[in-house]
C-alpha cells in the first residue's frame, strides 16, 4: 500500500468517524428534546423576532 | 420590503413570477423538441434544431424554473426560520436582474450554437462567469441572514439550503475550469477520461445539489406548514441530511460504467449510489410518518396532495436511480430512452410537484388573499400527474424494447438488429411522449392562470383597501 492509498484510507476513516459522531450526538438522550425543538418552533414563524437588534438569539445566554 | 410582516417578500414575488415564466419556456421548448423527435421534419436549421433546442430546454427547466424557484423559496424560508429579515434586500434585487440576464443570455448563446458540449454545463465562459457572480451574491445574502439569525437552532431546511449554496459553488467552479480561446469558445481544463470523470461528478451532483437538496429544504418546510402538523422526526432529518452529504459526492462515475474510467472508481460510484437509498428513504419516511393521523388531508387539502405525491416520486426516483447505477442493469438500459423517463419522473414528478405546492402556499400569503380556485388547482394536479406518468412510463417501455433489440444477437454472435431498426420501432412511443408533454403543458397553463388570477385578486383587494 503506497502513501496515497494510506492517505485516502485515513480520510475515509476520519469521515466515517465524523459521521458516527454526528449520529451518536443527534440520537443521544441528552439531545432528544433539543434535537426535536426546531420542528415545533418553525410552525410559528410568521413574524420576525421582536428583538430590535440583529445578531444571534439572546436567549442563548 | 413587506412592512406588515417585516420580511423582505417583494423580492420573493419577483423570483416566483420569473421562475414561472422560465418554467413555461422550458415546457414549451420541451414539448416542441418531443415533436421534433416524433416528426423530424419539424427541425428547422440552424436555430430550431433538436441539437440547439435541447440544451435550452434543460437550462430553462433546471436553472430558470428550478434555480429561480429555489432562490425565491430560500429567501422566503430563510427569513422565517431565522426570524430575521433578509441581510440585504438591495443585493437580492441585483440578484433577480442578474438571474434573468443570465438565463436570457444562456438561451441566446445556446441557440447560436455556443456550447461547451458538457451536459448541464453548456454555457460558454462569459455567461458561466456571470453565473459565478450571481451565485456569490445569492450565497452571501443567505449565509449572512443565517449568521444574524434570532433562532438558536437551525431547522433541517436551513441545513439543506447551506449544502446547496456550498455544493453548487464547488461543483460549478471545478467543472467549468476552462481555457478561453475567444469570447465565444473555450476548452476544458481537463482531458480524456479525467474530463469525463469531472463532468459526471458535476453532472450527477447537479442532481444532488440542484434537484435534491433544494426541493428537500422546501418539502421539509412546506409539508408541516400545509398540514399544520410538525415533521415526524427532526433528528432523523438531520442524520439523513449528513448521510446524504457524505455519500452523494462519490456517485457521479455511475454515469461512466463500462467506460475507460478506472474500474475501482466505477465500483465506488456504484456502491455509494446503492447506499444512497438509506438517506433518501429516510426523507420519504419522514414525510409519510408526518402524515400519521392526517391522511384524510390527501382528500381535503390540495397542497398535501402535491407534496405527498412529490415525495413519493422522490422515493421511486431514489430506488430507480441506484438500480440504474448497478453495472448489469446499466449495461442494459444505459443509452436508451429509459433514461429520459427516469429524469422526468424526478424533474416533473418530484421537483415540480413540490414547487407547485410551495407556490400555491406562498403566493396567496404574499398578496394577502386566497388562492383563486382550488378546483383549478386540482385540475392542474391531475393534468400534470397524467402527463408526467404518460411520459415516464412510455419511455421506460421504449427503453426496455430498445435495450432488448440492441442486445439481441444471432446464433453466430452478430447483432440481430441495426441501430436504425431500433429507432424506427420507437416512433409510437415518441408520439405518446409528445402527447404526455401536451397534457403536462395544459396542466401548467391551468396553474399559471390560477396563480395569475390569485395575484390579480390580491392586487385588487389591496387597491380597494387603500381607496
Coordinates of C-alpha atoms in Angstrom, one line a residue:
Chain A
X1 CA 0.0 0.0 0.0
X2 CA 1.5 3.3 -1.1
X3 CA 1.3 6.6 0.8
X4 CA -1.5 7.9 -1.3
X5 CA -3.6 4.8 -0.5
X6 CA -2.9 5.2 3.2
X7 CA -3.9 8.9 3.0
X8 CA -7.2 8.0 1.2
X9 CA -7.9 5.3 3.8
X10 CA -7.2 7.8 6.6
X11 CA -9.5 10.4 5.2
X12 CA -12.2 7.8 4.7
X13 CA -11.9 6.6 8.3
X14 CA -11.9 10.1 9.5
X15 CA -15.1 11.0 7.6
X16 CA -16.7 7.8 8.9
X17 CA -15.9 8.7 12.5
X18 CA -17.2 12.3 12.0
X19 CA -20.4 10.8 10.7
X20 CA -20.7 8.3 13.5
X21 CA -20.1 11.2 16.0
X22 CA -22.9 13.2 14.4
X23 CA -25.3 10.2 14.6
X24 CA -24.3 9.5 18.2
X25 CA -24.8 13.1 19.2
X26 CA -28.1 13.5 17.4
X27 CA -29.6 10.4 19.0
X28 CA -28.1 10.9 22.5
X29 CA -30.8 11.0 25.2
X30 CA -29.4 14.3 26.3
X31 CA -30.1 15.9 22.9
X32 CA -33.5 14.4 22.3
X33 CA -35.7 17.3 23.4
X34 CA -33.3 19.9 22.0
X35 CA -33.0 18.0 18.7
X36 CA -36.7 18.0 18.1
X37 CA -37.3 21.6 19.2
X38 CA -36.8 23.2 15.8
X39 CA -39.7 21.3 14.3
X40 CA -42.1 22.9 16.8
X41 CA -40.6 26.4 16.6
X42 CA -40.9 26.5 12.8
X43 CA -44.6 26.1 13.0
X44 CA -45.0 29.7 14.2
X45 CA -42.6 31.9 12.2
X46 CA -44.9 34.3 10.5
X47 CA -43.3 37.3 12.1
X48 CA -39.7 38.2 12.7
X49 CA -38.4 38.3 16.3
X50 CA -39.3 41.4 18.3
X51 CA -35.7 42.0 19.1
X52 CA -34.7 45.3 17.6
X53 CA -31.1 44.4 17.0
X54 CA -29.7 41.7 14.8
X55 CA -27.2 39.1 15.9
X56 CA -27.8 35.7 17.3
X57 CA -30.6 35.0 19.6
X58 CA -30.1 36.5 23.1
X59 CA -31.9 33.5 24.6
X60 CA -28.7 31.5 24.1
X61 CA -27.4 33.3 27.2
Chain B
X1 CA -39.9 45.0 1.9
X2 CA -43.2 43.8 3.2
X3 CA -43.6 46.3 6.0
X4 CA -46.6 44.5 7.6
X5 CA -44.7 41.3 8.4
X6 CA -41.1 42.7 8.4
X7 CA -39.8 40.2 5.9
X8 CA -38.4 41.2 2.5
X9 CA -41.0 39.5 0.5
X10 CA -41.3 41.7 -2.6
X11 CA -38.2 40.0 -4.0
X12 CA -39.7 36.6 -3.4
X13 CA -42.6 37.7 -5.6
X14 CA -40.2 38.6 -8.3
X15 CA -38.4 35.3 -8.3
X16 CA -41.6 33.3 -8.2
X17 CA -43.0 35.2 -11.2
X18 CA -39.9 34.9 -13.3
X19 CA -39.3 31.3 -12.4
X20 CA -42.8 30.5 -13.7
X21 CA -42.0 32.4 -16.9
X22 CA -38.9 30.3 -17.5
X23 CA -40.8 27.2 -16.5
X24 CA -43.3 27.9 -19.2
X25 CA -40.4 28.4 -21.7
X26 CA -38.8 25.1 -20.6
X27 CA -42.0 23.1 -21.1
X28 CA -42.9 24.8 -24.4
X29 CA -39.5 24.0 -25.8
X30 CA -39.6 20.5 -24.3
X31 CA -42.9 19.7 -25.9
X32 CA -41.6 21.1 -29.2
X33 CA -38.5 19.0 -29.2
X34 CA -40.6 15.9 -28.3
X35 CA -42.5 16.6 -31.5
X36 CA -39.2 17.1 -33.4
X37 CA -38.2 13.6 -32.5
X38 CA -41.5 12.2 -33.4
X39 CA -41.7 14.3 -36.6
X40 CA -38.1 15.1 -37.8
X41 CA -39.4 17.5 -40.5
X42 CA -40.1 19.9 -37.6
X43 CA -36.3 20.6 -37.4
X44 CA -35.5 24.0 -38.9
X45 CA -31.8 24.5 -39.1
X46 CA -29.7 26.1 -37.8
X47 CA -31.5 27.6 -34.8
X48 CA -34.6 25.5 -34.4
X49 CA -33.0 22.1 -34.4
X50 CA -33.2 19.5 -31.7
X51 CA -29.4 19.9 -31.0
X52 CA -29.8 23.6 -30.4
X53 CA -33.1 23.5 -28.5
X54 CA -32.5 20.6 -26.2
X55 CA -29.9 22.4 -24.0
X56 CA -32.3 25.4 -24.0
X57 CA -35.0 23.1 -22.6
X58 CA -32.7 21.7 -19.9
X59 CA -31.2 25.0 -18.9
X60 CA -34.6 26.8 -18.8
X61 CA -36.0 23.9 -16.8
X62 CA -33.2 23.3 -14.3
X63 CA -31.8 26.8 -14.0
X64 CA -34.7 29.0 -14.9
X65 CA -37.6 27.2 -13.3
X66 CA -35.6 25.2 -10.7
X67 CA -33.0 27.6 -9.5
X68 CA -35.3 30.6 -9.9
X69 CA -37.9 29.0 -7.6
X70 CA -35.2 27.8 -5.2
X71 CA -33.9 31.4 -4.9
X72 CA -37.5 32.6 -4.2
X73 CA -38.1 30.0 -1.5
X74 CA -34.6 30.1 0.0
X75 CA -35.2 33.8 0.6
X76 CA -38.7 33.2 1.9
X77 CA -37.8 30.2 4.1
X78 CA -34.5 31.5 5.5
X79 CA -36.1 34.7 6.8
X80 CA -38.8 32.8 8.6
X81 CA -36.7 30.1 10.0
X82 CA -34.2 32.6 11.3
X83 CA -36.9 35.1 12.3
X84 CA -34.8 37.7 10.7
X85 CA -35.3 40.0 7.7
X86 CA -33.1 39.4 4.7
X87 CA -29.5 40.7 5.2
X88 CA -29.6 42.8 2.0
X89 CA -32.8 43.2 0.0
X90 CA -30.9 45.5 -2.4
X91 CA -28.4 42.8 -3.2
X92 CA -31.4 40.4 -3.8
X93 CA -32.8 42.9 -6.3
X94 CA -29.5 42.9 -8.2
X95 CA -29.6 39.1 -8.0
X96 CA -33.0 39.0 -9.6
X97 CA -31.9 41.1 -12.5
X98 CA -28.7 39.2 -13.0
X99 CA -30.6 35.9 -12.8
X100 CA -32.8 36.9 -15.7
X101 CA -29.9 38.3 -17.7
X102 CA -28.0 35.1 -17.3
X103 CA -31.0 32.9 -18.3
X104 CA -31.7 35.1 -21.3
X105 CA -28.1 35.1 -22.3
X106 CA -28.0 31.3 -21.9
X107 CA -31.0 30.9 -24.3
X108 CA -29.5 33.2 -26.9
X109 CA -26.0 31.8 -26.9
X110 CA -27.2 28.2 -26.9
X111 CA -29.5 29.0 -29.9
X112 CA -26.4 30.5 -31.7
X113 CA -24.6 27.2 -31.1
X114 CA -22.2 28.3 -28.4
X115 CA -21.9 25.2 -26.4
X116 CA -19.2 23.6 -24.3
X117 CA -20.7 20.2 -25.0
X118 CA -20.9 19.3 -21.3
X119 CA -24.3 18.4 -20.2
X120 CA -25.8 20.9 -17.7
X121 CA -22.5 22.9 -18.1
X122 CA -23.1 24.1 -21.7
X123 CA -22.6 27.8 -21.1
X124 CA -19.5 29.4 -22.5
X125 CA -17.1 31.1 -20.1
X126 CA -18.5 34.7 -20.2
X127 CA -22.0 33.5 -19.3
X128 CA -20.6 30.9 -16.8
X129 CA -18.6 33.7 -15.2
X130 CA -21.8 35.7 -14.6
X131 CA -23.4 32.6 -13.1
X132 CA -20.5 32.6 -10.5
X133 CA -21.1 36.3 -9.7
X134 CA -24.8 35.5 -9.4
X135 CA -24.2 32.6 -7.0
X136 CA -21.8 34.5 -4.8
X137 CA -24.4 37.3 -4.4
X138 CA -27.1 34.8 -3.5
X139 CA -24.9 32.8 -1.2
X140 CA -23.6 35.8 0.7
X141 CA -27.1 37.1 1.3
X142 CA -28.5 33.9 2.6
X143 CA -25.4 33.0 4.7
X144 CA -25.3 36.4 6.3
X145 CA -29.1 36.1 7.1
X146 CA -28.4 32.8 8.8
X147 CA -25.4 34.2 10.7
X148 CA -27.5 37.0 12.2
X149 CA -30.4 34.7 12.9
X150 CA -32.6 35.0 16.0
X151 CA -33.2 31.3 16.4
X152 CA -30.7 29.3 18.3
X153 CA -31.1 26.0 16.3
X154 CA -31.3 25.6 12.6
X155 CA -34.3 23.7 11.3
X156 CA -33.4 21.0 8.8
X157 CA -34.4 23.1 5.8
X158 CA -31.6 25.5 6.6
X159 CA -29.0 22.7 6.5
X160 CA -30.2 21.7 3.0
X161 CA -30.1 25.3 1.9
X162 CA -26.5 25.7 3.2
X163 CA -25.4 22.5 1.5
X164 CA -26.9 23.7 -1.8
X165 CA -25.0 27.0 -1.6
X166 CA -21.7 25.3 -0.9
X167 CA -22.2 22.3 -3.1
X168 CA -23.2 24.2 -6.3
X169 CA -20.3 26.6 -5.8
X170 CA -17.7 23.8 -5.6
X171 CA -19.2 21.8 -8.4
X172 CA -19.6 24.7 -10.8
X173 CA -16.2 26.2 -10.3
X174 CA -14.4 22.8 -10.7
X175 CA -16.3 21.6 -13.8
X176 CA -16.3 25.0 -15.5
X177 CA -12.5 25.4 -15.3
X178 CA -11.6 26.1 -18.9
X179 CA -9.1 27.8 -21.1
X180 CA -10.8 30.5 -23.2
X181 CA -9.5 30.9 -26.8
X182 CA -12.0 33.6 -27.8
X183 CA -15.1 35.3 -26.4
X184 CA -17.3 32.5 -27.6
X185 CA -15.1 29.4 -27.3
X186 CA -13.2 27.7 -24.5
X187 CA -11.7 24.2 -23.9
X188 CA -12.0 22.2 -20.7
X189 CA -9.1 22.3 -18.3
X190 CA -9.2 18.5 -18.2
X191 CA -8.6 15.9 -20.8
X192 CA -9.9 12.5 -21.8
X193 CA -11.2 10.2 -19.1
X194 CA -10.4 12.8 -16.4
X195 CA -12.6 15.3 -18.2
X196 CA -15.4 12.8 -18.3
X197 CA -15.0 11.9 -14.7
X198 CA -15.1 15.6 -13.6
X199 CA -18.1 16.2 -15.9
X200 CA -20.2 13.4 -14.4
X201 CA -19.0 14.2 -10.8
X202 CA -20.6 17.6 -11.6
X203 CA -23.4 16.2 -13.7
X204 CA -24.8 13.8 -11.2
X205 CA -24.2 16.2 -8.3
X206 CA -26.2 18.8 -10.1
X207 CA -28.9 16.3 -9.5
X208 CA -27.9 16.2 -5.8
X209 CA -27.3 19.9 -5.1
X210 CA -29.9 21.4 -7.5
X211 CA -32.6 18.7 -7.8
X212 CA -32.4 17.0 -4.4
X213 CA -31.3 19.3 -1.6
X214 CA -33.3 22.4 -2.5
X215 CA -36.6 20.5 -3.0
X216 CA -35.9 18.7 0.3
X217 CA -35.4 22.0 2.0
X218 CA -38.7 23.2 0.5
X219 CA -40.5 19.9 1.3
X220 CA -39.4 19.9 4.9
X221 CA -40.7 23.5 5.3
X222 CA -43.9 23.4 3.4
X223 CA -45.3 19.9 4.4
X224 CA -45.7 20.9 8.1
X225 CA -47.0 24.3 7.1
X226 CA -49.6 22.8 4.7
X227 CA -50.7 20.1 7.2
X228 CA -50.4 22.1 10.4
X229 CA -48.6 19.2 12.0
X230 CA -44.8 19.2 12.7
X231 CA -42.5 16.9 10.8
X232 CA -42.3 13.4 12.3
X233 CA -38.6 13.5 13.4
X234 CA -36.3 16.4 13.1
X235 CA -33.4 14.2 14.3
X236 CA -34.0 11.6 11.6
X237 CA -33.9 14.5 9.2
X238 CA -30.5 15.7 10.5
X239 CA -29.0 12.2 10.3
X240 CA -30.4 11.7 6.8
X241 CA -29.0 15.0 5.7
X242 CA -25.5 14.2 6.9
X243 CA -25.5 10.7 5.4
X244 CA -26.8 12.1 2.1
X245 CA -24.0 14.7 2.1
X246 CA -21.3 12.1 2.9
X247 CA -22.5 9.8 0.2
X248 CA -23.7 11.8 -2.8
X249 CA -20.5 13.3 -4.0
X250 CA -19.0 9.9 -4.7
X251 CA -21.7 8.7 -7.1
X252 CA -21.0 10.6 -10.3
X253 CA -19.0 7.9 -12.0
X254 CA -22.0 5.6 -12.2
X255 CA -22.7 7.6 -15.4
X256 CA -19.5 6.1 -16.8
X257 CA -19.9 2.4 -16.2
X258 CA -18.3 0.3 -18.9
X259 CA -16.0 3.2 -20.0
X260 CA -12.2 3.8 -19.7
X261 CA -12.7 5.4 -16.3
X262 CA -10.8 3.2 -13.8
X263 CA -12.8 0.1 -12.6
X264 CA -12.4 1.0 -8.9
X265 CA -13.9 4.4 -9.5
X266 CA -16.9 2.8 -11.2
X267 CA -17.3 0.3 -8.3
X268 CA -17.1 3.1 -5.7
X269 CA -19.7 5.1 -7.5
X270 CA -22.0 2.0 -7.8
X271 CA -21.6 1.2 -4.1
X272 CA -22.3 4.7 -2.9
X273 CA -25.3 5.0 -5.2
X274 CA -26.9 2.0 -3.7
X275 CA -26.1 3.2 -0.2
X276 CA -27.9 6.5 -1.0
X277 CA -31.2 4.6 -0.8
X278 CA -31.0 4.9 3.0
X279 CA -30.9 8.7 3.4
X280 CA -33.3 9.2 0.5
X281 CA -35.9 7.0 2.0
X282 CA -35.3 8.4 5.5
X283 CA -36.7 11.7 4.0
X284 CA -39.6 9.8 2.4
X285 CA -40.5 8.0 5.6
X286 CA -40.2 11.3 7.5
X287 CA -42.8 12.7 5.1
X288 CA -45.1 9.6 5.3
X289 CA -44.8 9.3 9.1
X290 CA -45.7 13.1 9.4
X291 CA -49.0 12.2 7.8
X292 CA -49.9 9.7 10.6
X293 CA -53.5 10.6 11.5
X294 CA -53.5 13.2 8.7
X295 CA -54.0 11.1 5.6
X296 CA -57.5 12.4 5.2
X297 CA -55.8 15.7 4.2
X298 CA -54.9 13.9 0.9
X299 CA -58.6 14.3 0.0
X300 CA -59.2 17.7 1.7
X301 CA -56.1 19.7 1.2
X302 CA -54.8 20.1 -2.3
X303 CA -51.3 21.2 -1.1
X304 CA -50.8 17.9 0.7
X305 CA -51.6 16.0 -2.5
X306 CA -48.9 17.8 -4.4
X307 CA -46.3 17.4 -1.6
X308 CA -47.0 13.7 -0.8
X309 CA -47.1 12.7 -4.5
X310 CA -43.9 14.7 -4.8
X311 CA -42.1 12.8 -2.0
X312 CA -43.4 9.5 -3.4
X313 CA -41.9 10.2 -6.8
X314 CA -38.7 11.1 -4.9
X315 CA -38.8 7.7 -3.3
X316 CA -39.4 5.9 -6.6
X317 CA -36.6 8.0 -8.2
X318 CA -34.2 7.1 -5.5
X319 CA -34.9 3.4 -5.9
X320 CA -34.7 3.5 -9.7
X321 CA -31.6 5.6 -9.8
X322 CA -29.4 3.3 -7.6
X323 CA -30.8 0.3 -9.7
X324 CA -29.6 2.0 -12.8
X325 CA -26.2 2.6 -11.2
X326 CA -25.6 -1.2 -10.9
X327 CA -23.3 -2.4 -13.7
X328 CA -25.6 -5.2 -15.0
X329 CA -28.7 -3.1 -15.2
X330 CA -26.8 -0.1 -16.5
X331 CA -25.4 -2.3 -19.3
X332 CA -29.0 -3.0 -20.4
X333 CA -30.7 0.4 -20.2
X334 CA -28.0 3.0 -20.5
X335 CA -28.0 4.9 -23.8
X336 CA -31.8 4.1 -24.2
X337 CA -35.0 6.1 -23.8
X338 CA -35.3 4.6 -20.3
X339 CA -33.1 7.5 -19.1
X340 CA -35.3 10.5 -20.0
X341 CA -38.2 8.6 -18.4
X342 CA -36.2 8.4 -15.2
X343 CA -35.1 12.0 -15.4
X344 CA -38.6 13.4 -16.0
X345 CA -40.0 11.4 -13.1
X346 CA -37.6 13.4 -10.9
X347 CA -38.0 16.8 -12.6
X348 CA -41.7 16.7 -13.3
X349 CA -42.9 14.4 -10.6
X350 CA -40.7 15.2 -7.6
X351 CA -39.2 18.7 -8.1
X352 CA -42.1 20.4 -9.9
X353 CA -44.9 19.0 -7.7
X354 CA -43.1 20.3 -4.6
X355 CA -42.5 23.7 -6.2
X356 CA -46.2 23.9 -7.3
X357 CA -47.2 23.3 -3.7
X358 CA -44.8 25.9 -2.4
X359 CA -46.1 28.5 -4.9
X360 CA -49.7 27.7 -4.1
X361 CA -48.9 28.2 -0.4
X362 CA -46.8 31.3 -0.6
X363 CA -48.5 33.5 -3.4
X364 CA -51.8 34.0 -1.6
X365 CA -49.9 34.9 1.6
X366 CA -47.5 37.3 -0.2
X367 CA -50.5 39.1 -1.8
X368 CA -52.7 38.8 1.3
X369 CA -55.5 36.9 -0.4
X370 CA -56.9 33.4 -1.0
X371 CA -56.0 31.1 -3.9
X372 CA -58.2 32.0 -6.9
X373 CA -59.6 28.5 -7.4
X374 CA -59.0 25.2 -5.5
X375 CA -60.9 23.2 -8.2
X376 CA -58.5 24.6 -10.8
X377 CA -55.5 23.6 -8.6
X378 CA -57.0 20.0 -8.5
X379 CA -57.4 20.1 -12.3
X380 CA -53.8 21.2 -12.6
X381 CA -52.6 18.4 -10.3
X382 CA -54.3 15.7 -12.3
X383 CA -53.2 17.0 -15.6
X384 CA -49.5 17.3 -14.7
X385 CA -49.6 13.9 -13.0
X386 CA -51.2 12.3 -16.0
X387 CA -48.8 14.0 -18.4
X388 CA -45.8 13.0 -16.4
X389 CA -46.9 9.4 -16.0
X390 CA -47.6 9.0 -19.7
X391 CA -44.1 10.5 -20.4
X392 CA -42.2 8.4 -18.0
X393 CA -44.0 5.0 -18.4
X394 CA -43.8 5.3 -22.2
X395 CA -40.1 6.0 -22.1
X396 CA -39.4 3.1 -19.7
X397 CA -41.2 0.7 -22.0
X398 CA -39.5 2.2 -25.0
X399 CA -36.1 1.9 -23.2
X400 CA -36.6 -1.8 -22.4
X401 CA -37.7 -2.6 -26.0
X402 CA -34.7 -0.6 -27.4
X403 CA -32.3 -2.3 -25.0
X404 CA -33.7 -5.7 -25.9
X405 CA -33.3 -5.0 -29.6
X406 CA -29.7 -3.6 -29.1
X407 CA -28.7 -6.7 -27.2
X408 CA -30.3 -9.3 -29.5
X409 CA -27.8 -11.4 -31.3
X410 CA -27.8 -14.1 -34.0
X411 CA -26.5 -17.6 -33.3
X412 CA -23.1 -16.5 -34.8
X413 CA -22.9 -13.7 -32.3
X414 CA -23.6 -10.9 -34.7
X415 CA -26.2 -8.2 -33.9
X416 CA -29.7 -9.1 -34.9
X417 CA -30.9 -5.5 -35.4
X418 CA -29.2 -2.5 -36.8
X419 CA -29.3 0.7 -34.8
X420 CA -31.7 2.4 -37.2
X421 CA -34.1 -0.5 -36.9
X422 CA -34.3 0.1 -33.1
X423 CA -35.0 3.8 -33.8
X424 CA -37.8 3.0 -36.3
X425 CA -39.6 0.8 -33.7
X426 CA -39.6 3.7 -31.2
X427 CA -41.8 6.1 -33.2
X428 CA -45.1 5.0 -31.5
X429 CA -43.5 5.7 -28.1
X430 CA -42.3 9.1 -29.2
X431 CA -45.8 10.0 -30.3
X432 CA -47.1 9.0 -26.9
X433 CA -44.4 11.1 -25.2
X434 CA -45.4 14.1 -27.2
X435 CA -49.0 13.6 -26.1
X436 CA -47.8 13.3 -22.5
X437 CA -46.0 16.6 -22.9
X438 CA -49.1 18.3 -24.3
X439 CA -51.1 17.2 -21.3
X440 CA -48.4 18.4 -18.9
X441 CA -48.4 21.7 -20.7
X442 CA -52.1 22.0 -20.4
X443 CA -51.8 21.5 -16.6
X444 CA -49.1 24.1 -16.4
X445 CA -51.2 26.6 -18.2
X446 CA -54.1 26.0 -15.7
X447 CA -51.6 26.5 -12.9
X448 CA -50.3 29.8 -14.4
X449 CA -53.9 31.1 -14.9
X450 CA -54.8 30.2 -11.3
X451 CA -51.7 32.0 -10.0
X452 CA -52.2 35.0 -12.3
X453 CA -55.8 35.4 -11.1
X454 CA -54.7 35.0 -7.4
X455 CA -52.2 37.8 -7.8
X456 CA -54.7 40.0 -9.7
X457 CA -57.2 39.3 -6.9
X458 CA -54.7 40.2 -4.3
X459 CA -53.8 43.4 -6.0
X460 CA -57.4 44.4 -6.5
X461 CA -58.1 43.8 -2.8
X462 CA -55.1 45.9 -1.8
X463 CA -56.2 48.7 -4.1
X464 CA -59.7 48.6 -2.6
X465 CA -58.3 48.8 0.9
X466 CA -56.2 51.8 0.0
X467 CA -59.2 53.6 -1.7

